[in-house]
Amino acid sequence: TQLLEQSPQFLSIQEGENLTVYCNSSSVFSSLQWYRQEPGEGPVLLVTVVTGGEVKKLKRLTFQFGDARKDSSLHITAAQPGDTGLYLCAGARGGNQFYFGTGTSLTVIP
Amino acid sequence: DTGVSQNPRHKITKRGQNVTFRCDPISEHNRLYWYRQTLGQGPEFLTYFQNEAQLEKSRLLSDRFSAERPKGSFSTLEIQRTEQGDSAMYLCASINGPGPLGYEQYFGPGTRLTVT
C-alpha cells in the first residue's frame, strides 16, 4: 500500500490540451516534490513545495500544495510532446524518508 | 559535478546468483538512498545512509539484501540468491539537504536487473 495515490494513472492527450494530475494522501508531509521520469532513466526533480497552500509556476507547469499539506496537484497548460513521461509525486516526512506516489504516465500526441 | 552515477546500467542474471550494484553519489552529499521501482510504478524506499551509517531499512529489504557505504562515499547494494521477483530498476539518490527548497533528491540513471 502506497502512502500517496496519484490520478489518473494513465493520460493520453493531444498537443495543446491542458491537463491536471492529482496526488492525494491521508498523511501530512513536511514537503512534497514532483518528478518527471523518462523510460530507462532516473526521476528528475521538477519542484519542491513546502508551505500549505503554496503555488509554484514553472513556465507551463503549475504546482499546488494543499492547505493541509496532504495533497498536491500538477497542472500543465498547452501540453507538448516533450512533456511525455511518468510524473511522480513524493512526500517527505521530516526529511528522512520519501514516499513516492503511484505515478501518472502522460503521453502527448503531436 | 557529474551527478549521481550507477553501475552497471543493466544486469541479467540467473535465478540463485548473487549480484552487486554500485552507486556513486554527488561528492558533497551526505545522504544516500536506495529505491526499487517496477515498471510503471513509483519508486519504493529500501534503505538510506547518513554518511557511512545505515539509519533506516524498509521491510522490503529482506535478509537476502545488504547495502553498505563503507567510507561515506560510494555505496553498494548486494542481492544474494536472486529470485525472479527481484527483477526491477534499482535507483540510487543523494541529498545534501536541506537547502532553501527543502530536501532535494538527485537520482542516478538506475540499474535494470532482470532475473531469468
mmCIF file of C-alpha atoms in Angstrom:
data_model
loop_
_atom_site.group_PDB
_atom_site.id
_atom_site.type_symbol
_atom_site.label_atom_id
_atom_site.label_comp_id
_atom_site.label_asym_id
_atom_site.label_seq_id
_atom_site.Cartn_x
_atom_site.Cartn_y
_atom_site.Cartn_z
ATOM 1 C CA THR A 1 0.000 0.000 0.000
ATOM 2 C CA GLN A 2 1.487 3.328 -1.094
ATOM 3 C CA LEU A 3 1.020 6.406 1.013
ATOM 4 C CA LEU A 4 0.372 8.673 -1.959
ATOM 5 C CA GLU A 5 -2.209 7.924 -4.634
ATOM 6 C CA GLN A 6 -1.980 9.624 -7.993
ATOM 7 C CA SER A 7 -4.736 10.061 -10.530
ATOM 8 C CA PRO A 8 -5.165 9.450 -13.289
ATOM 9 C CA GLN A 9 -2.800 6.517 -13.690
ATOM 10 C CA PHE A 10 -2.641 6.968 -17.472
ATOM 11 C CA LEU A 11 -3.347 10.033 -19.562
ATOM 12 C CA SER A 12 -3.187 10.400 -23.342
ATOM 13 C CA ILE A 13 -3.943 13.816 -24.791
ATOM 14 C CA GLN A 14 -3.457 15.850 -27.938
ATOM 15 C CA GLU A 15 -0.780 18.517 -28.184
ATOM 16 C CA GLY A 16 -2.104 21.870 -26.982
ATOM 17 C CA GLU A 17 -4.569 20.475 -24.443
ATOM 18 C CA ASN A 18 -4.456 21.216 -20.719
ATOM 19 C CA LEU A 19 -4.286 18.562 -18.005
ATOM 20 C CA THR A 20 -4.165 18.151 -14.228
ATOM 21 C CA VAL A 21 -2.565 15.356 -12.237
ATOM 22 C CA TYR A 22 -3.562 14.783 -8.628
ATOM 23 C CA CYS A 23 -1.558 13.421 -5.715
ATOM 24 C CA ASN A 24 -3.552 12.537 -2.586
ATOM 25 C CA SER A 25 -2.839 11.140 0.844
ATOM 26 C CA SER A 26 -4.355 10.936 4.293
ATOM 27 C CA SER A 27 -0.941 11.752 5.783
ATOM 28 C CA VAL A 28 0.663 15.135 6.351
ATOM 29 C CA PHE A 29 4.008 15.857 4.701
ATOM 30 C CA SER A 30 6.642 18.450 5.554
ATOM 31 C CA SER A 31 7.323 18.960 1.852
ATOM 32 C CA LEU A 32 6.227 17.494 -1.430
ATOM 33 C CA GLN A 33 8.162 17.074 -4.621
ATOM 34 C CA TRP A 34 7.235 16.412 -8.230
ATOM 35 C CA TYR A 35 9.461 14.480 -10.598
ATOM 36 C CA ARG A 36 9.370 13.533 -14.271
ATOM 37 C CA GLN A 37 10.889 10.271 -15.379
ATOM 38 C CA GLU A 38 11.657 9.083 -18.888
ATOM 39 C CA PRO A 39 11.952 5.393 -19.789
ATOM 40 C CA GLY A 40 15.206 3.829 -18.618
ATOM 41 C CA GLU A 41 16.268 6.888 -16.625
ATOM 42 C CA GLY A 42 16.033 8.068 -13.038
ATOM 43 C CA PRO A 43 13.428 10.631 -11.928
ATOM 44 C CA VAL A 44 14.339 14.288 -12.406
ATOM 45 C CA LEU A 45 13.182 16.800 -9.811
ATOM 46 C CA LEU A 46 10.784 19.463 -11.129
ATOM 47 C CA VAL A 47 9.767 21.331 -7.998
ATOM 48 C CA THR A 48 9.554 21.202 -4.198
ATOM 49 C CA VAL A 49 6.650 22.779 -2.301
ATOM 50 C CA VAL A 50 6.889 23.225 1.453
ATOM 51 C CA THR A 51 4.095 25.542 2.617
ATOM 52 C CA GLY A 52 0.413 24.605 2.780
ATOM 53 C CA GLY A 53 -1.480 26.425 0.017
ATOM 54 C CA GLU A 54 1.712 27.200 -1.871
ATOM 55 C CA VAL A 55 1.504 27.602 -5.642
ATOM 56 C CA LYS A 56 4.577 27.467 -7.874
ATOM 57 C CA LYS A 57 4.747 28.078 -11.587
ATOM 58 C CA LEU A 58 7.458 26.839 -13.910
ATOM 59 C CA LYS A 59 6.678 28.005 -17.435
ATOM 60 C CA ARG A 60 3.615 25.959 -18.461
ATOM 61 C CA LEU A 61 3.583 23.884 -15.248
ATOM 62 C CA THR A 62 1.699 24.958 -12.121
ATOM 63 C CA PHE A 63 2.132 23.083 -8.850
ATOM 64 C CA GLN A 64 -0.077 23.456 -5.796
ATOM 65 C CA PHE A 65 0.336 22.093 -2.280
ATOM 66 C CA GLY A 66 -2.898 21.578 -0.354
ATOM 67 C CA ASP A 67 -3.658 23.759 2.647
ATOM 68 C CA ALA A 68 -3.403 20.765 4.975
ATOM 69 C CA ARG A 69 -0.200 19.530 3.272
ATOM 70 C CA LYS A 70 -1.822 16.191 2.441
ATOM 71 C CA ASP A 71 -2.319 16.617 -1.288
ATOM 72 C CA SER A 72 -0.930 18.317 -4.354
ATOM 73 C CA SER A 73 -1.717 18.914 -7.989
ATOM 74 C CA LEU A 74 0.239 19.499 -11.165
ATOM 75 C CA HIS A 75 -1.405 21.420 -13.997
ATOM 76 C CA ILE A 76 0.140 21.577 -17.451
ATOM 77 C CA THR A 77 -1.070 24.196 -19.921
ATOM 78 C CA ALA A 78 -0.819 23.642 -23.666
ATOM 79 C CA ALA A 79 0.892 20.261 -23.380
ATOM 80 C CA GLN A 80 3.713 19.465 -25.805
ATOM 81 C CA PRO A 81 5.136 16.092 -26.908
ATOM 82 C CA GLY A 82 8.238 16.843 -24.829
ATOM 83 C CA ASP A 83 6.051 16.686 -21.711
ATOM 84 C CA THR A 84 5.564 12.947 -22.260
ATOM 85 C CA GLY A 85 6.798 10.888 -19.329
ATOM 86 C CA LEU A 86 5.989 9.394 -15.944
ATOM 87 C CA TYR A 87 5.088 12.063 -13.395
ATOM 88 C CA LEU A 88 5.739 11.189 -9.777
ATOM 89 C CA CYS A 89 4.923 12.999 -6.571
ATOM 90 C CA ALA A 90 6.918 12.277 -3.431
ATOM 91 C CA GLY A 91 6.204 13.387 0.115
ATOM 92 C CA ALA A 92 8.839 13.939 2.764
ATOM 93 C CA ARG A 93 8.183 13.391 6.449
ATOM 94 C CA GLY A 94 10.937 15.091 8.398
ATOM 95 C CA GLY A 95 13.413 14.642 5.575
ATOM 96 C CA ASN A 96 14.428 11.107 6.499
ATOM 97 C CA GLN A 97 12.225 9.132 4.180
ATOM 98 C CA PHE A 98 10.434 9.965 0.963
ATOM 99 C CA TYR A 99 7.190 8.301 -0.072
ATOM 100 C CA PHE A 100 6.513 8.173 -3.780
ATOM 101 C CA GLY A 101 3.135 8.201 -5.432
ATOM 102 C CA THR A 102 1.834 5.546 -7.772
ATOM 103 C CA GLY A 103 2.768 7.617 -10.841
ATOM 104 C CA THR A 104 0.905 9.134 -13.792
ATOM 105 C CA SER A 105 2.012 8.127 -17.258
ATOM 106 C CA LEU A 106 1.420 11.019 -19.666
ATOM 107 C CA THR A 107 1.511 10.733 -23.439
ATOM 108 C CA VAL A 108 1.142 13.878 -25.541
ATOM 109 C CA ILE A 109 0.261 13.102 -29.135
ATOM 110 C CA PRO A 110 1.576 15.552 -31.780
ATOM 111 C CA ASP B 1 29.974 17.646 -10.607
ATOM 112 C CA THR B 2 28.940 14.731 -12.790
ATOM 113 C CA GLY B 3 25.772 13.865 -10.905
ATOM 114 C CA VAL B 4 24.846 10.511 -9.428
ATOM 115 C CA SER B 5 26.203 7.513 -11.326
ATOM 116 C CA GLN B 6 25.209 3.858 -11.100
ATOM 117 C CA ASN B 7 26.865 0.739 -12.431
ATOM 118 C CA PRO B 8 26.062 -1.424 -14.182
ATOM 119 C CA ARG B 9 23.151 0.092 -16.097
ATOM 120 C CA HIS B 10 21.784 -3.335 -16.944
ATOM 121 C CA LYS B 11 22.284 -6.724 -15.335
ATOM 122 C CA ILE B 12 20.865 -10.049 -16.455
ATOM 123 C CA THR B 13 21.388 -12.932 -14.078
ATOM 124 C CA LYS B 14 20.086 -16.409 -13.480
ATOM 125 C CA ARG B 15 17.919 -17.191 -10.509
ATOM 126 C CA GLY B 16 20.015 -18.097 -7.481
ATOM 127 C CA GLN B 17 23.030 -15.997 -8.443
ATOM 128 C CA ASN B 18 24.324 -13.054 -6.407
ATOM 129 C CA VAL B 19 24.512 -9.550 -7.863
ATOM 130 C CA THR B 20 26.086 -6.309 -6.666
ATOM 131 C CA PHE B 21 25.277 -2.780 -7.791
ATOM 132 C CA ARG B 22 27.283 0.348 -7.187
ATOM 133 C CA CYS B 23 26.187 3.946 -6.665
ATOM 134 C CA ASP B 24 28.470 6.984 -6.700
ATOM 135 C CA PRO B 25 26.601 9.984 -5.263
ATOM 136 C CA ILE B 26 27.302 13.662 -5.812
ATOM 137 C CA SER B 27 30.546 14.170 -3.915
ATOM 138 C CA GLU B 28 29.434 16.599 -1.205
ATOM 139 C CA HIS B 29 26.122 14.869 -0.498
ATOM 140 C CA ASN B 30 25.952 13.171 2.870
ATOM 141 C CA ARG B 31 22.751 11.172 2.454
ATOM 142 C CA LEU B 32 22.318 8.292 0.053
ATOM 143 C CA TYR B 33 19.092 6.419 -0.679
ATOM 144 C CA TRP B 34 18.297 3.160 -2.449
ATOM 145 C CA TYR B 35 14.929 2.546 -4.089
ATOM 146 C CA ARG B 36 13.357 -0.235 -6.125
ATOM 147 C CA GLN B 37 10.980 0.550 -8.966
ATOM 148 C CA THR B 38 8.860 -1.811 -11.040
ATOM 149 C CA LEU B 39 7.527 -0.861 -14.450
ATOM 150 C CA GLY B 40 5.027 1.998 -14.407
ATOM 151 C CA GLN B 41 5.098 2.345 -10.614
ATOM 152 C CA GLY B 42 6.679 4.833 -8.254
ATOM 153 C CA PRO B 43 9.985 4.034 -6.528
ATOM 154 C CA GLU B 44 9.771 2.171 -3.219
ATOM 155 C CA PHE B 45 12.175 3.054 -0.435
ATOM 156 C CA LEU B 46 14.699 0.358 0.504
ATOM 157 C CA THR B 47 17.268 1.986 2.772
ATOM 158 C CA TYR B 48 19.283 5.127 3.388
ATOM 159 C CA PHE B 49 22.663 6.182 4.732
ATOM 160 C CA GLN B 50 23.784 9.287 6.547
ATOM 161 C CA ASN B 51 27.488 9.297 5.741
ATOM 162 C CA GLU B 52 28.579 5.702 6.445
ATOM 163 C CA ALA B 53 25.774 4.885 8.884
ATOM 164 C CA GLN B 54 22.769 2.925 7.626
ATOM 165 C CA LEU B 55 19.937 4.632 9.502
ATOM 166 C CA GLU B 56 16.774 3.065 8.165
ATOM 167 C CA LYS B 57 15.744 -0.058 6.284
ATOM 168 C CA SER B 58 12.411 -0.915 4.721
ATOM 169 C CA ARG B 59 10.678 -4.207 5.417
ATOM 170 C CA LEU B 60 11.101 -4.749 1.656
ATOM 171 C CA LEU B 61 14.799 -5.270 2.349
ATOM 172 C CA SER B 62 14.789 -8.985 3.104
ATOM 173 C CA ASP B 63 17.791 -10.787 4.564
ATOM 174 C CA ARG B 64 18.942 -11.517 1.009
ATOM 175 C CA PHE B 65 19.600 -7.805 0.520
ATOM 176 C CA SER B 66 22.511 -5.930 2.044
ATOM 177 C CA ALA B 67 23.763 -2.407 1.493
ATOM 178 C CA GLU B 68 26.988 -0.751 2.518
ATOM 179 C CA ARG B 69 28.575 2.665 2.344
ATOM 180 C CA PRO B 70 31.985 1.931 3.843
ATOM 181 C CA LYS B 71 33.643 5.327 3.668
ATOM 182 C CA GLY B 72 30.598 7.525 3.397
ATOM 183 C CA SER B 73 31.132 7.962 -0.320
ATOM 184 C CA PHE B 74 30.003 5.277 -2.806
ATOM 185 C CA SER B 75 27.514 2.607 -1.828
ATOM 186 C CA THR B 76 26.879 -0.984 -2.887
ATOM 187 C CA LEU B 77 23.663 -2.973 -2.857
ATOM 188 C CA GLU B 78 24.009 -6.751 -2.954
ATOM 189 C CA ILE B 79 21.248 -9.244 -3.593
ATOM 190 C CA GLN B 80 22.006 -12.849 -2.721
ATOM 191 C CA ARG B 81 20.233 -15.865 -4.202
ATOM 192 C CA THR B 82 18.273 -13.727 -6.648
ATOM 193 C CA GLU B 83 14.643 -14.553 -7.379
ATOM 194 C CA GLN B 84 12.535 -13.609 -10.388
ATOM 195 C CA GLY B 85 10.580 -11.211 -8.162
ATOM 196 C CA ASP B 86 13.772 -9.194 -7.692
ATOM 197 C CA SER B 87 13.587 -8.065 -11.329
ATOM 198 C CA ALA B 88 13.201 -4.279 -11.191
ATOM 199 C CA MET B 89 15.005 -0.990 -11.615
ATOM 200 C CA TYR B 90 17.222 -0.186 -8.639
ATOM 201 C CA LEU B 91 17.647 3.547 -8.146
ATOM 202 C CA CYS B 92 20.099 5.481 -6.037
ATOM 203 C CA ALA B 93 19.594 9.081 -4.942
ATOM 204 C CA SER B 94 21.732 11.501 -2.966
ATOM 205 C CA ILE B 95 20.823 14.550 -0.925
ATOM 206 C CA ASN B 96 22.688 17.438 0.596
ATOM 207 C CA GLY B 97 19.781 18.962 2.384
ATOM 208 C CA PRO B 98 18.022 20.779 3.498
ATOM 209 C CA GLY B 99 18.586 23.521 1.004
ATOM 210 C CA PRO B 100 16.359 26.557 0.533
ATOM 211 C CA LEU B 101 13.695 24.331 -1.004
ATOM 212 C CA GLY B 102 13.879 21.515 1.496
ATOM 213 C CA TYR B 103 15.398 18.108 0.885
ATOM 214 C CA GLU B 104 16.033 17.645 -2.823
ATOM 215 C CA GLN B 105 16.909 14.229 -4.154
ATOM 216 C CA TYR B 106 19.128 13.761 -7.171
ATOM 217 C CA PHE B 107 18.725 10.380 -8.807
ATOM 218 C CA GLY B 108 21.102 8.245 -10.776
ATOM 219 C CA PRO B 109 20.045 6.547 -14.020
ATOM 220 C CA GLY B 110 19.342 3.274 -12.244
ATOM 221 C CA THR B 111 20.396 -0.345 -12.682
ATOM 222 C CA ARG B 112 17.889 -2.530 -14.511
ATOM 223 C CA LEU B 113 18.011 -6.078 -13.084
ATOM 224 C CA THR B 114 16.486 -8.996 -14.943
ATOM 225 C CA VAL B 115 16.440 -12.378 -13.224
ATOM 226 C CA THR B 116 15.818 -15.289 -15.602
#
